[in-house]
mmCIF file of C-alpha atoms in Angstrom:
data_model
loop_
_atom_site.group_PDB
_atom_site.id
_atom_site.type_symbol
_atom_site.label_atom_id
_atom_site.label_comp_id
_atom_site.label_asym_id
_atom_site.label_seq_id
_atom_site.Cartn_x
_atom_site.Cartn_y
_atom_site.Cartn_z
ATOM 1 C CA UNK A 1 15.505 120.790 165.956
ATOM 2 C CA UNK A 2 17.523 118.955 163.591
ATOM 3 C CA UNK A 3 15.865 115.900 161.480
ATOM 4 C CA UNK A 4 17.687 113.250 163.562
ATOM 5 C CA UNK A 5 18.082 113.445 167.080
ATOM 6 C CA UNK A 6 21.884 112.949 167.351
ATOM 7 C CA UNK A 7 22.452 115.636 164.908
ATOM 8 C CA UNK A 8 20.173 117.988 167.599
ATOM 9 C CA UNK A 9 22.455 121.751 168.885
ATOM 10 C CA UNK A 10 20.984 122.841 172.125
ATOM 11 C CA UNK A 11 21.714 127.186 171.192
ATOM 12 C CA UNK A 12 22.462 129.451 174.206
ATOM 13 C CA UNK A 13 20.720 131.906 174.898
ATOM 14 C CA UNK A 14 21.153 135.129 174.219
ATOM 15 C CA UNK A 15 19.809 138.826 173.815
ATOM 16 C CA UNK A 16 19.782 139.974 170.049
ATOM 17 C CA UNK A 17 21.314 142.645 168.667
ATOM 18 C CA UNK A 18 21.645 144.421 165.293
ATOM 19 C CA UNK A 19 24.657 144.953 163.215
ATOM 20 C CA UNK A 20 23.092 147.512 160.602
ATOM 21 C CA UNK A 21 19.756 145.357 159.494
ATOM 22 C CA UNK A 22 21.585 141.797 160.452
ATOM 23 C CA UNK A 23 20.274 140.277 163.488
ATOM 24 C CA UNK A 24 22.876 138.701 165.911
ATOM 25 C CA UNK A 25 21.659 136.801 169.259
ATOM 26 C CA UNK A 26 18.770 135.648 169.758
ATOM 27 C CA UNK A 27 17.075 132.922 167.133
ATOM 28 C CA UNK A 28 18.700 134.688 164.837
ATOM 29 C CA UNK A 29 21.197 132.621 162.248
ATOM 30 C CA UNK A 30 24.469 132.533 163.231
ATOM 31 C CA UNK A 31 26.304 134.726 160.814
ATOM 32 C CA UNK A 32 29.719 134.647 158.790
ATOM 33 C CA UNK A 33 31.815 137.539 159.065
ATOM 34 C CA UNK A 34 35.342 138.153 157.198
ATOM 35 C CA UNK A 35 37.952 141.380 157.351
ATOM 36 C CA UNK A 36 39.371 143.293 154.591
ATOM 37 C CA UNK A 37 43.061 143.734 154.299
ATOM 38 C CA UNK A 38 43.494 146.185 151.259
ATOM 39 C CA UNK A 39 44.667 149.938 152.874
ATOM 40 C CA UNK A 40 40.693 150.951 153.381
ATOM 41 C CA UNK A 41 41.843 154.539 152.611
ATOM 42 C CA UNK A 42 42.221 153.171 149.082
ATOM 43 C CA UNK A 43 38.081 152.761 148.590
ATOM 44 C CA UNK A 44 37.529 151.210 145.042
ATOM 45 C CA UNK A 45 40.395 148.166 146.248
ATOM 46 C CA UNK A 46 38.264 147.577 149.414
ATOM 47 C CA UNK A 47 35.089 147.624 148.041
ATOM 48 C CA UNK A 48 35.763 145.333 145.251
ATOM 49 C CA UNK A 49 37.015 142.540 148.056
ATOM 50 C CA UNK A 50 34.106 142.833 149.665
ATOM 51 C CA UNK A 51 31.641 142.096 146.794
ATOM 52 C CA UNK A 52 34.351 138.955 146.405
ATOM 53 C CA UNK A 53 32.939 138.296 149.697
ATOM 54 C CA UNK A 54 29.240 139.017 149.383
ATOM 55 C CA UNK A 55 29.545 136.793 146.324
ATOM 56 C CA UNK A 56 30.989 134.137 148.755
ATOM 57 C CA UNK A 57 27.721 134.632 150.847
ATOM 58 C CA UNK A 58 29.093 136.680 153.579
ATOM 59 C CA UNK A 59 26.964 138.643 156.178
ATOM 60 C CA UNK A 60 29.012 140.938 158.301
ATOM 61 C CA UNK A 61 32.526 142.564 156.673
ATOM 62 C CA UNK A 62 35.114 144.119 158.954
ATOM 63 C CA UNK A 63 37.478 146.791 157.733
ATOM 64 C CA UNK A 64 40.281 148.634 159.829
ATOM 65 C CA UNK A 65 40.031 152.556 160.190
ATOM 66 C CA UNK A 66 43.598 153.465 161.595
ATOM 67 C CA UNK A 67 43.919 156.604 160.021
ATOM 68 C CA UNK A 68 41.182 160.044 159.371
ATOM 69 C CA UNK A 69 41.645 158.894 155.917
ATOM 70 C CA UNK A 70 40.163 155.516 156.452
ATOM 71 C CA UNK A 71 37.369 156.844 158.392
ATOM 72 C CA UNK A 72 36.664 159.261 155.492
ATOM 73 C CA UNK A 73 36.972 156.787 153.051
ATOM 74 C CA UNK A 74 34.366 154.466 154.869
ATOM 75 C CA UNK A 75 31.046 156.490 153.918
ATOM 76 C CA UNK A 76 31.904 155.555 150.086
ATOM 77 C CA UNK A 77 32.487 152.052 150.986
ATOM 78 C CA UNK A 78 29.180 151.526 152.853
ATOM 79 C CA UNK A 79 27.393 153.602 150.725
ATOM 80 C CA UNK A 80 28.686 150.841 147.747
ATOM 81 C CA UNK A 81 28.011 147.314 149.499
ATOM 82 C CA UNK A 82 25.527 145.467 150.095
ATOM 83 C CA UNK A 83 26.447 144.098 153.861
ATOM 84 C CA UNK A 84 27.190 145.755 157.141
ATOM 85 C CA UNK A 85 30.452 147.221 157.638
ATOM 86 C CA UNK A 86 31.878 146.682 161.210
ATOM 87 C CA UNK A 87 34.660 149.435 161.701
ATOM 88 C CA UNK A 88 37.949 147.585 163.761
ATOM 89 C CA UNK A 89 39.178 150.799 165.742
ATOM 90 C CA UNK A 90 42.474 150.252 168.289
ATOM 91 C CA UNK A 91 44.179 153.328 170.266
ATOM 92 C CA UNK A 92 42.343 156.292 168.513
ATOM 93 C CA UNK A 93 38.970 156.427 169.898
ATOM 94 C CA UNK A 94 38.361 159.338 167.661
ATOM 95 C CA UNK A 95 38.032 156.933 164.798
ATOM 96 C CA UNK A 96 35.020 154.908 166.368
ATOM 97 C CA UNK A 97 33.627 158.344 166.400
ATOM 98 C CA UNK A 98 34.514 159.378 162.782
ATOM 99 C CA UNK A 99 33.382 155.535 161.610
ATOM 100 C CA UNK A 100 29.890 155.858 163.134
ATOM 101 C CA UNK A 101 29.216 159.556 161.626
ATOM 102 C CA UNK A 102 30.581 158.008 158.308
ATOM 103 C CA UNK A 103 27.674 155.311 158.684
ATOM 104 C CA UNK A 104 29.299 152.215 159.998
ATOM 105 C CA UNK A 105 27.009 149.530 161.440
ATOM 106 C CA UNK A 106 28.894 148.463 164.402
ATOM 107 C CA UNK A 107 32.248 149.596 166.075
ATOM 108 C CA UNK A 108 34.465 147.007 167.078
ATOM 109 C CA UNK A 109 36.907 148.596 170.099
ATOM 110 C CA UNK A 110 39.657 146.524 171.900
ATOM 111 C CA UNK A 111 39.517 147.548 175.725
ATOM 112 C CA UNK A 112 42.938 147.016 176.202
ATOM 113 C CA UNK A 113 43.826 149.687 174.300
ATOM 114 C CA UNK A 114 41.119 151.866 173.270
ATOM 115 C CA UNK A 115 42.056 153.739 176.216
ATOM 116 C CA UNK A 116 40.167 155.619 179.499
ATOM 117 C CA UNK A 117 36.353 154.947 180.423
ATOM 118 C CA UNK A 118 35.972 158.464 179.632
ATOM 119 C CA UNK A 119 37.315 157.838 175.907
ATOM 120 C CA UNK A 120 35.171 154.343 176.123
ATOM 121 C CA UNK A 121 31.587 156.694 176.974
ATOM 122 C CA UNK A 122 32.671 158.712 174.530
ATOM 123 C CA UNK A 123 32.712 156.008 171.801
ATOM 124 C CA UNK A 124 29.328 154.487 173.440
ATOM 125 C CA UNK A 125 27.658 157.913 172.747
ATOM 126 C CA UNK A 126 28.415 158.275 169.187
ATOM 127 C CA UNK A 127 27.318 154.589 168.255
ATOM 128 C CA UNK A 128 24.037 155.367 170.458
ATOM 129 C CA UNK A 129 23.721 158.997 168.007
ATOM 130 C CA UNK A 130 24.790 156.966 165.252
ATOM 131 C CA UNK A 131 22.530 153.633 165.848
ATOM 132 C CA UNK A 132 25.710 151.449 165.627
ATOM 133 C CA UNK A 133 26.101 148.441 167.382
ATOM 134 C CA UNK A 134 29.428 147.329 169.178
ATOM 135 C CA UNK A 135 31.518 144.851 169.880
ATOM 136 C CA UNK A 136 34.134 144.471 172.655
ATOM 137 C CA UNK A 137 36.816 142.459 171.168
ATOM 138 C CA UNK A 138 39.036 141.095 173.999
ATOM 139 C CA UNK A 139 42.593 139.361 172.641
ATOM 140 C CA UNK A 140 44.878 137.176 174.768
ATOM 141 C CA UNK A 141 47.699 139.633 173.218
ATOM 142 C CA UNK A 142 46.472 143.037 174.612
ATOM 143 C CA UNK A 143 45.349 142.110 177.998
ATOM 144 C CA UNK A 144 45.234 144.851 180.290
ATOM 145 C CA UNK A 145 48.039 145.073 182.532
ATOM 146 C CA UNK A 146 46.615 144.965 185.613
ATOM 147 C CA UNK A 147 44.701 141.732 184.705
ATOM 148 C CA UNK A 148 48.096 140.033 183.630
ATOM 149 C CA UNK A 149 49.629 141.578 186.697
ATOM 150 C CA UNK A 150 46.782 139.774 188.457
ATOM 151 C CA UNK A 151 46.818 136.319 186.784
ATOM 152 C CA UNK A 152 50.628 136.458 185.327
ATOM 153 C CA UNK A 153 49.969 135.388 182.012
ATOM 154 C CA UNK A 154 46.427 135.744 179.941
ATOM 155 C CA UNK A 155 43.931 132.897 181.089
ATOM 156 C CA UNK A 156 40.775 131.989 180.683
ATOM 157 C CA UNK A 157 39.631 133.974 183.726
ATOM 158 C CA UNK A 158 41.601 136.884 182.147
ATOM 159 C CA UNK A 159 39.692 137.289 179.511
ATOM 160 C CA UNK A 160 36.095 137.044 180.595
ATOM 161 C CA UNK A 161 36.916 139.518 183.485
ATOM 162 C CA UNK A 162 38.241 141.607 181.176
ATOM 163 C CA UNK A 163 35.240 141.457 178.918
ATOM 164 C CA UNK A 164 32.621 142.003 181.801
ATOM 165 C CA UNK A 165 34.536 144.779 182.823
ATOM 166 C CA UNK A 166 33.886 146.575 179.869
ATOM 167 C CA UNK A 167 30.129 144.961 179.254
ATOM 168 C CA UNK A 168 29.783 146.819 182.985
ATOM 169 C CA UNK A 169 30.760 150.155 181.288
ATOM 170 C CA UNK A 170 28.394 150.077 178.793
ATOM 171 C CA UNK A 171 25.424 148.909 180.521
ATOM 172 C CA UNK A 172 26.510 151.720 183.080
ATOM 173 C CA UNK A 173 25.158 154.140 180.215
ATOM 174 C CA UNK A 174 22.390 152.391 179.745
ATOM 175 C CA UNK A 175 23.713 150.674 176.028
ATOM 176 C CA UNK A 176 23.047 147.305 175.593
ATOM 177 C CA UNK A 177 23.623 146.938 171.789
ATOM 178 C CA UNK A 178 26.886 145.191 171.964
ATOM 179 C CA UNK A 179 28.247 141.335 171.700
ATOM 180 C CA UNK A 180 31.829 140.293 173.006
ATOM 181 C CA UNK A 181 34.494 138.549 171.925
ATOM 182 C CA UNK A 182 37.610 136.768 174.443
ATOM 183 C CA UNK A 183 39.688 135.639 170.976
ATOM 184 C CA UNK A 184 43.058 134.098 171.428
ATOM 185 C CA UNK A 185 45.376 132.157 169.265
ATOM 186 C CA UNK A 186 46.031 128.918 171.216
ATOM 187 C CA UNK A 187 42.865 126.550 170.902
ATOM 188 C CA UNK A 188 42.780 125.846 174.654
ATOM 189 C CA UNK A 189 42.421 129.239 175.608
ATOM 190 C CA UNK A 190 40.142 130.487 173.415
ATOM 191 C CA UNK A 191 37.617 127.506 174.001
ATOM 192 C CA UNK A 192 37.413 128.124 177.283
ATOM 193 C CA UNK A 193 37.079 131.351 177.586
ATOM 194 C CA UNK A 194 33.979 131.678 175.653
ATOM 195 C CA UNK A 195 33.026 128.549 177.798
ATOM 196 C CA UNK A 196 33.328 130.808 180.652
ATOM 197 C CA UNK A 197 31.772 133.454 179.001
ATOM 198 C CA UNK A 198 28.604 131.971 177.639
ATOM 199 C CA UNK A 199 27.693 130.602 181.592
ATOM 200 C CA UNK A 200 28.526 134.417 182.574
ATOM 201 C CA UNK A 201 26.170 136.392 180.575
ATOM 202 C CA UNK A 202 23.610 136.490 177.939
ATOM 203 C CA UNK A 203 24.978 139.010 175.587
ATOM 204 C CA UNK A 204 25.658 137.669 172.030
ATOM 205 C CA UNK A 205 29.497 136.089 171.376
ATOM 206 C CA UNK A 206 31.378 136.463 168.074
ATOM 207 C CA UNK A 207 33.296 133.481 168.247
ATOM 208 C CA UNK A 208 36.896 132.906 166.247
ATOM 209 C CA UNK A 209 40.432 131.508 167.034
ATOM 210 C CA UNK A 210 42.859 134.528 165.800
ATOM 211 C CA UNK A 211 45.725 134.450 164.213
ATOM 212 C CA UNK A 212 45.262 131.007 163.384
ATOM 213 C CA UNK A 213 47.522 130.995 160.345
ATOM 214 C CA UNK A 214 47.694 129.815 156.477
ATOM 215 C CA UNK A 215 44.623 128.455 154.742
ATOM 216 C CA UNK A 216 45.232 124.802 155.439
ATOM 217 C CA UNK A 217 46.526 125.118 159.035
ATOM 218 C CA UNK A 218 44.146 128.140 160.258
ATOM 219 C CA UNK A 219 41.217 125.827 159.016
ATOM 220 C CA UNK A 220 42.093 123.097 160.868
ATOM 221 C CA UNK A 221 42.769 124.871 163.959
ATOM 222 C CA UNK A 222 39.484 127.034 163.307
ATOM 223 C CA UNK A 223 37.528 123.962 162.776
ATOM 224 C CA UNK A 224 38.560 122.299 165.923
ATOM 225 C CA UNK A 225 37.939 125.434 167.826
ATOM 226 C CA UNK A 226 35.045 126.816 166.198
ATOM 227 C CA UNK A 227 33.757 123.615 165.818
ATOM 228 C CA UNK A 228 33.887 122.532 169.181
ATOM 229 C CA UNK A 229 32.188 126.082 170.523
ATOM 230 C CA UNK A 230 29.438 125.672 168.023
ATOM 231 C CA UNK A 231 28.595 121.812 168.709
ATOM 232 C CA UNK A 232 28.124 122.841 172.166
ATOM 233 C CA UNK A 233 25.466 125.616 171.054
ATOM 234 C CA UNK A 234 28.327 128.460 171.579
ATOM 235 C CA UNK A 235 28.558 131.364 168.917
ATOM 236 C CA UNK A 236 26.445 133.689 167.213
ATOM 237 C CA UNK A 237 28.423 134.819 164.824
ATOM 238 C CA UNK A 238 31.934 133.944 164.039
ATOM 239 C CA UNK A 239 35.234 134.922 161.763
ATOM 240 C CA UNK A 240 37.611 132.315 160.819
ATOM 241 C CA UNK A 241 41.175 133.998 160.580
ATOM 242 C CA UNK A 242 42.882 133.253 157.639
ATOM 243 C CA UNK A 243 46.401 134.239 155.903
ATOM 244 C CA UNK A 244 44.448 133.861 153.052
ATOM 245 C CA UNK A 245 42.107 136.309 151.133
ATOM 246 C CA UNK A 246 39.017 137.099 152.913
ATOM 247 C CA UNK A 247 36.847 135.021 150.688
ATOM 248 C CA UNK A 248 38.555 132.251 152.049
ATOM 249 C CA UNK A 249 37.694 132.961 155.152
ATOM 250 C CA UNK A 250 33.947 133.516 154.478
ATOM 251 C CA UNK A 251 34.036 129.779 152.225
ATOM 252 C CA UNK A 252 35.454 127.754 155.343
ATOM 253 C CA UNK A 253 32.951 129.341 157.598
ATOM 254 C CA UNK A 254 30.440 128.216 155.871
ATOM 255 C CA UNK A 255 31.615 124.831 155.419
ATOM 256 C CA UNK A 256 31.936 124.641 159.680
ATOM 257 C CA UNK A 257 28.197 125.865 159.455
ATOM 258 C CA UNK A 258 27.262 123.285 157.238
ATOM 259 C CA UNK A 259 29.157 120.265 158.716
ATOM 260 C CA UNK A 260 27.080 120.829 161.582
ATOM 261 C CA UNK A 261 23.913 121.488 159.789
ATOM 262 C CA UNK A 262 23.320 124.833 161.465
ATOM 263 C CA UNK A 263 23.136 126.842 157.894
ATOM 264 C CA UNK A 264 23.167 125.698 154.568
ATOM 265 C CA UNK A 265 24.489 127.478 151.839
ATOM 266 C CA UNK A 266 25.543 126.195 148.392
ATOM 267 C CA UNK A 267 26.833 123.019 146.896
ATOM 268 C CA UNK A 268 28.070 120.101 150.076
ATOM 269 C CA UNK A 269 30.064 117.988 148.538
ATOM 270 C CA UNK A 270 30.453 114.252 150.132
ATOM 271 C CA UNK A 271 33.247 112.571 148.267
ATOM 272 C CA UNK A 272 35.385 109.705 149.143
ATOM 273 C CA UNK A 273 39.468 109.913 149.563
ATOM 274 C CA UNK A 274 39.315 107.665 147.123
ATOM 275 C CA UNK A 275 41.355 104.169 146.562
ATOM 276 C CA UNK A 276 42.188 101.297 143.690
ATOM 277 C CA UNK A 277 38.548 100.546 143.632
ATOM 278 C CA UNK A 278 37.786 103.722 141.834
ATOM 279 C CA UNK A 279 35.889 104.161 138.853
ATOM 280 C CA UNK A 280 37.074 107.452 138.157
ATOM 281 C CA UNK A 281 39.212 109.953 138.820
ATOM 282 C CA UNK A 282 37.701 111.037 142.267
ATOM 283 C CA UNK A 283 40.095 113.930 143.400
ATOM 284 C CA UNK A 284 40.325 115.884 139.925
ATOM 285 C CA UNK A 285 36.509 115.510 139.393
ATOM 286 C CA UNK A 286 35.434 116.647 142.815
ATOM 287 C CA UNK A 287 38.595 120.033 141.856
ATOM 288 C CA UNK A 288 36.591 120.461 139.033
ATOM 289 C CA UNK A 289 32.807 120.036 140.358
ATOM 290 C CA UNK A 290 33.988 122.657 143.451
ATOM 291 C CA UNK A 291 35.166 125.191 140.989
ATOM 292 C CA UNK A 292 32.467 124.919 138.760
ATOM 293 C CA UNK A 293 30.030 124.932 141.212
ATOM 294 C CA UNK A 294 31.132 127.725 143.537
ATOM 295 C CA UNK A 295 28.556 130.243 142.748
ATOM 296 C CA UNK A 296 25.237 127.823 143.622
ATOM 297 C CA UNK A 297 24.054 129.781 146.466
ATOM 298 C CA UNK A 298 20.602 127.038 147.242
ATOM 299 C CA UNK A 299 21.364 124.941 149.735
ATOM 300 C CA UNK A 300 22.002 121.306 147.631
ATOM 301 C CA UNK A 301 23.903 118.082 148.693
ATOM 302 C CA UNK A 302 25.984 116.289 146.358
ATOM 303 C CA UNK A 303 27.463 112.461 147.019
ATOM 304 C CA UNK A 304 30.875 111.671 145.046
ATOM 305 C CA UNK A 305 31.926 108.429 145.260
ATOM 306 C CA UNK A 306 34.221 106.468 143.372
ATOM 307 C CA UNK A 307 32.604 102.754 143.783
ATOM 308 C CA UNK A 308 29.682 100.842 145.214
ATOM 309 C CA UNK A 309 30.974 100.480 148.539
ATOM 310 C CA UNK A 310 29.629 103.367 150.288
ATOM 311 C CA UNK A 311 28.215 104.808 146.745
ATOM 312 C CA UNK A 312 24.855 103.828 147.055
ATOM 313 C CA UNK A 313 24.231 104.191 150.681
ATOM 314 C CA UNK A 314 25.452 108.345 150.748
ATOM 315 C CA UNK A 315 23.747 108.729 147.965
ATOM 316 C CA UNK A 316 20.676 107.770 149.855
ATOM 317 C CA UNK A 317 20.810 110.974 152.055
ATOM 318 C CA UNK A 318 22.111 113.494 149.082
ATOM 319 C CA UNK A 319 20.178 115.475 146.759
ATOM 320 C CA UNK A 320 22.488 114.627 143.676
ATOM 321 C CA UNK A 321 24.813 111.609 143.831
ATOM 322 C CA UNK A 322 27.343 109.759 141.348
ATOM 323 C CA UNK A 323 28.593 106.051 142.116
ATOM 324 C CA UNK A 324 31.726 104.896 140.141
ATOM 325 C CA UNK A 325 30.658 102.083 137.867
ATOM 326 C CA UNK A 326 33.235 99.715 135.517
ATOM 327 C CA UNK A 327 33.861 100.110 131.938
ATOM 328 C CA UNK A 328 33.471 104.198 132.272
ATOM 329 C CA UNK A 329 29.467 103.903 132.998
ATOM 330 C CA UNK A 330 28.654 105.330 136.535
ATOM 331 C CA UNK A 331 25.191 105.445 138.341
ATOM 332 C CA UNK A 332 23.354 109.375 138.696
ATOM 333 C CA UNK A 333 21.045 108.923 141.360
ATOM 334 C CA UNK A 334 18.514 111.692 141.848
ATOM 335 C CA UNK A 335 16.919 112.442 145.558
ATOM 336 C CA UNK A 336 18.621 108.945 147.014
ATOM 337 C CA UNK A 337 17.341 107.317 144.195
ATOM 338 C CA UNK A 338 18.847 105.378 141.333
ATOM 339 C CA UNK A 339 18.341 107.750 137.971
ATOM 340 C CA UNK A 340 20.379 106.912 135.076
ATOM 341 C CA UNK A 341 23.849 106.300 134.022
ATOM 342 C CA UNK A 342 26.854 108.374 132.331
ATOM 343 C CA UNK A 343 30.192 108.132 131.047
ATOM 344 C CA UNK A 344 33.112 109.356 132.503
ATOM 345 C CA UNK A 345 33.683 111.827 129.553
ATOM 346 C CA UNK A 346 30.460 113.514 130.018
ATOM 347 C CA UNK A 347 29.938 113.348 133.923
ATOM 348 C CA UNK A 348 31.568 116.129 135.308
ATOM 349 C CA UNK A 349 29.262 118.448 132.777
ATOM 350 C CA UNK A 350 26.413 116.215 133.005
ATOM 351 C CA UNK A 351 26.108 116.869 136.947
ATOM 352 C CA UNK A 352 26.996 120.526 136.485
ATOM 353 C CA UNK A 353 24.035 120.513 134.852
ATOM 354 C CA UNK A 354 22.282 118.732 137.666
ATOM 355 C CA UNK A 355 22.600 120.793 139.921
ATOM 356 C CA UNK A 356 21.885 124.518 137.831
ATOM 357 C CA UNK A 357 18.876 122.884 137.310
ATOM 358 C CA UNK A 358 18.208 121.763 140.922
ATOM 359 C CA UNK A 359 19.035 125.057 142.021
ATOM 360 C CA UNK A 360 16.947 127.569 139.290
ATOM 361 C CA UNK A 361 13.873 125.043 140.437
ATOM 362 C CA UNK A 362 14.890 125.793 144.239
ATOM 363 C CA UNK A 363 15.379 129.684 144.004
ATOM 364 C CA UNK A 364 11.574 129.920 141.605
ATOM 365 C CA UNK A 365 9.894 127.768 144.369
ATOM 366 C CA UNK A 366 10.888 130.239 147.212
ATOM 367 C CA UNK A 367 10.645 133.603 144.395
ATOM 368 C CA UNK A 368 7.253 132.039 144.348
ATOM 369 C CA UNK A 369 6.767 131.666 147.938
ATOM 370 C CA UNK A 370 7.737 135.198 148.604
ATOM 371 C CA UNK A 371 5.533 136.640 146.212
ATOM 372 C CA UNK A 372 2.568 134.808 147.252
ATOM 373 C CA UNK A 373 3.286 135.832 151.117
ATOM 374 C CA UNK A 374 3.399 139.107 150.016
ATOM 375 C CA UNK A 375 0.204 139.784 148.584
ATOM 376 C CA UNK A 376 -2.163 139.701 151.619
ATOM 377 C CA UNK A 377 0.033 142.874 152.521
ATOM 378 C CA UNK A 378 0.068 144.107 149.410
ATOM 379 C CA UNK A 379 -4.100 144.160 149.001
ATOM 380 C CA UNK A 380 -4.221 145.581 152.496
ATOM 381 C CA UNK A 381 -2.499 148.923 151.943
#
């Protein structure tokens, strides 16, 4: 339950699942997934953008196995990272079956085209042999045709009978290890299909809005339809699609899970837009305090504001704040309290500095924690 009671998400229910050791469902943390888009038959290219994206805190990667020599590239790959690798097969069911014998954690198959049920039980067998997971990833653009013949155009209702169509298959061979996705590029569509959806079944939903387009338009669009899906307790894990690199992708997903205080990861920066009042440049310093602060991975809050209107009050709920002051001294307050001052030359280092701190104190307290949960085990083996 959240701290205030406004700020409360009521979750769904679901069943859990793995993807590799990740949990998905259940109470576990809603994860952040992300998809390569170097050629994955060129190995040493795709695994160094996914350690860009581990370093961006991702969980899950996706890469795309069109070809025998993607599938054959994909044991190196997983053998080099350190996150599940979901394998995104469409028309050649033989490379779900190459992907899980190369070690993939899940296989992600479109229905619409991955072809008969036959092909479909064959996939289900090797991921069962193989102890992948799977995901049914239903798109508005590949509908089957007798479901658009049925509704004339994809719908809402399209989409979650086509995904329960193909949940039916699996859980006709007794495999249950699988979560769904009814993704679409319009906003509308998307949302409510996975409204539909989530009152339909229990099995875990990878939420996203595809195709949603360049960095700053596919994040808006993502956050409105992501957002809304997650408010509502919708999603257990999610991609946000991105023409932009993949560690993009991973950076705004955690900034949807953190606007709505589901995960915390890193530095959240409050700032203002900023006005004549300022004390400071606001929108270089907070440029410069993102970049510099990009690879805090402990979960710390930091208020930027350029004057004592609103200055003092977020900095009452941040872990770090700075107030614009006059005559180029501004307020540092420390924990919602007022600390000490600093010029404007020194500031941008000075809470840098901060926050390193804040976070080496953070990551030895729960080193410390570990360690200390781990001896009872320790003395009883």
């Amino acid at each position: 339950m959240s701290y205030r009671p406004y700020q409360e998400i009521i979750r769904r229910k679901s069943r859990l699942i793995h993807v590799g050791r990740v949990p998905v469902g259940g109470d576990s943390p809603i994860t952040v997934q992300t998809m390569t888009n170097t050629p994955t038959e060129d190995a040493a290219a795709t695994i160094a953008q996914i350690r860009k994206s581990e370093l961006a805190g991702v969980d899950i990667v996706r890469v795309s196995v069109p070809t025998e020599e993607a599938t054959a590239a994909l044991a190196e790959i997983v053998r080099e990272v350190n996150v599940p690798i979901v394998a995104d097969v469409h028309f050649h069911y033989r490379r779900a079956i190459e992907a899980a014998q190369a070690g993939a954690a899940c296989l992600r198959i479109n229905p619409g085209n991955i072809g008969s049920k036959e092909r479909v039980k064959e996939v289900v067998k090797a991921a069962r042999d193989h102890g992948c997971s799977i995901r049914i990833g239903v798109n508005a653009g590949s509908l089957e045709k007798h479901l658009l013949e049925k509704y004339g155009e994809p719908n809402p209702e399209a989409l979650v009978e086509s995904a329960l169509w193909h949940a039916d298959h699996l859980l006709q061979e007794g495999f249950d290890e699988f979560k769904i996705s009814v993704k679409a590029s319009d906003v509308f569509l998307a949302v409510a299909a996975y409204q539909q959806l989530a009152e339909a079944c229990d099995h875990p939903l990878h939420i996203g809005i595809t195709e949603a387009g360049g960095r700053r338009a596919g994040t808006v669009k993502s956050a409105i339809g992501l957002g809304s899906l997650l408010w509502a307790g919708i999603g257990d894990t999610l991609r946000v699609s991105l023409s932009a690199e993949p560690e993009e992708e991973v950076s705004v997903g955690w900034d949807l899970l953190k606007s709505l205080h589901i995960r915390h990861r890193g530095v959240k920066v409050i700032s203002c837009p900023s006005c004549a009042r300022q004390g400071f440049d606001v929108i270089r310093t907070v440029e410069k305090l993102e970049d510099r602060l990009a690879h805090i991975d402990q979960p710390i809050s930091l208020s930027i504001i350029g004057c004592v209107v609103n200055g003092p009050g977020e900095a009452l709920m941040t872990d770090i704040g700075l107030t614009g002051g006059g005559a180029g001294t501004h307020m540092v307050y420390g924990m919602g309290k007022t600390s000490h001052t600093v010029k404007t030359e020194e500031m941008v280092e000075h809470i840098v500095q901060l926050v390193e701190t804040r976070a080496a104190a953070m990551k030895a307290a729960k080193d410390a924690e570990a360690a200390a949960a781990a001896e009872p085990a320790q003395a009883a083996e």
